[in-house]
Amino acid sequence: MSERVITPVNRGFLFLDAHPAGCRTTVEQMWASVPEAPAAEAPGERRPTALVVGSSAGYGLAATVAGLARYGVRGVGVCLEKAPARRTGTAGWYRTAATADLARAAGNDFAFVNGDAFSDDVKGRVADLLAERYGKVDYLVYSVAAPRRTDPETGVTHTSVLKPLGARYSTKTLVFDGDQAEVRTVTTDPASVADTAHTVAVMGGADWRRWIDHLDEADLLAEGVSTAALTYIGSPLTAGIYRNGTIGAAKADLEATARELNSRLAQRRGGRAVTSVNAAAVTQSSTAIPGIALYIGLLRGVLGDAMLSPTAQLVDLWDQLTGTTDLVADDEGRVRLDRWELDTSVQDAVAARWHDATDTTVRDLADLDWFTAEVRRLYGFDVPGVDYTAPTETDVPWPSL
C-alpha cells in the first residue's frame, strides 16, 4: 500500500502527477452519462468484438467507455501508459484501471494491452489475444495522438511538428501564469518538406492501415467489419496552424487512407472504413496547439453547456457504426460529429470574441474557469465528489488479462 495526499504540481498545461481517485471518478462520471442501449441483446446473442487503439485518453477513452456502457462490447483496448513509481502513474494508467473495473462489474469481457501501438510487437500481442479469447473484430476505432513513431519496416523514428505550411503564421494564444491569463501573439515558422513528411508518417494513416493489414492477414476481421479513425477539422480561426498546417496534411492522409480502406474492406469483407470528425474538446493533445486553448475557451463562452462532451459524441458514433441510427457521411466519406461546432452562427460569435480578446477582456469573453478546470480534470484534479485532502492509493495495478 502506498497511500498519500497528492497535490497538483504543473508546468503550464502539463501536470507531473495524476490523482488516482480523481481519474477513477472521472471515468465513473463518463460511464454514468452514457444512455442505455436502445434494445437489450437477445438471449445467447454474441456481443460485438471491438478493438480500440488509443483507449486511455481523450476521444479514445470516450470511445471505449461509450462502447462498453452502451453496447456491452467485448475485446481489447491498446494504450501506452507509465506505471506508478517515484511519481504517480500517468492519468491514463488510472483511467484504464477504472474502466476495466466498470467493464467487469457490468459483465463485459474487455482486456487492455499496455504498449507502443505503432509497434508490430504490440500488434502481434493483440492479434494473439483476439485469436485466443475474442475472435474476429467487428469494430476497430483508431484514436492515436503521439509525438513520434518508429516505422517497424525501416526503423526510422519520425517526429511530428506543429507548423504552418508555406509561410510564417501568427495567431493569438492563451498563456496562464498562475491564476493570470494572458492573450499573446505567437509566430511560427513554416514547415520544411521533411517536417511535413515526418508529421504525416506519425499522424497520418500509415499505422491505421498497418493495423488493418495485420488483422486481415491473421483472418481476424469479421464480415461486415467497420473501422473509424478519429480526426478533427476545426475552425477557420485555427486553420493556419491546424488544418492548413502539418497536422492538417496528416489528417488529409488519414482521410485518403479511409477511402482506400473502405474500398478494400467493402470488396473483401463487406465492411467499411470512415473517419469520424469530432468537435473541439480539452485534451492532453489539444492543449499543446497554439491558439486552441483560447479558441476552446471562447467556444465554451458562446455555447456553455450546449457543448457536446467527447462521450456524447462517441455515443453518436457508436450508434451510427452499429446501425442503431443511419451512418451519414459527407462527400469525403467523413462522419461529421462537429456540425454543432462549425455552425455559422456559432463560428461568427466565436470570431467576434476572438477579435475582441485581450488580457483585460478575455475573462468576460471566454469561460476560462471551465477551461482550466477541464485541464486539471485530465489529471484527476478538480473532479466533483473527490476529497483531495484524504490520502489515496497510488500503487494501482494494471488490469489483469
XYZ file of N, CA and C in Angstrom, residues 24 49 207 209 219 289 317 341:
24
model
N -10.392 7.944 -11.445
C -11.439 6.920 -11.348
C -12.823 7.573 -11.382
N -17.322 -7.681 -30.923
C -15.915 -7.574 -30.536
C -15.350 -6.278 -31.082
N -0.249 3.931 -39.793
C -0.379 2.927 -38.738
C -1.773 2.320 -38.707
N -3.633 1.791 -41.297
C -3.583 0.789 -42.375
C -2.834 -0.455 -41.912
N -6.600 -13.189 -40.397
C -8.015 -13.560 -40.535
C -8.790 -13.208 -39.268
N -1.467 22.866 -28.850
C -1.549 23.541 -30.142
C -1.775 25.035 -29.935
N -21.328 8.235 -32.535
C -20.569 7.430 -33.490
C -20.900 5.948 -33.352
N -20.407 22.559 -33.727
C -19.293 23.493 -33.501
C -19.098 24.438 -34.676
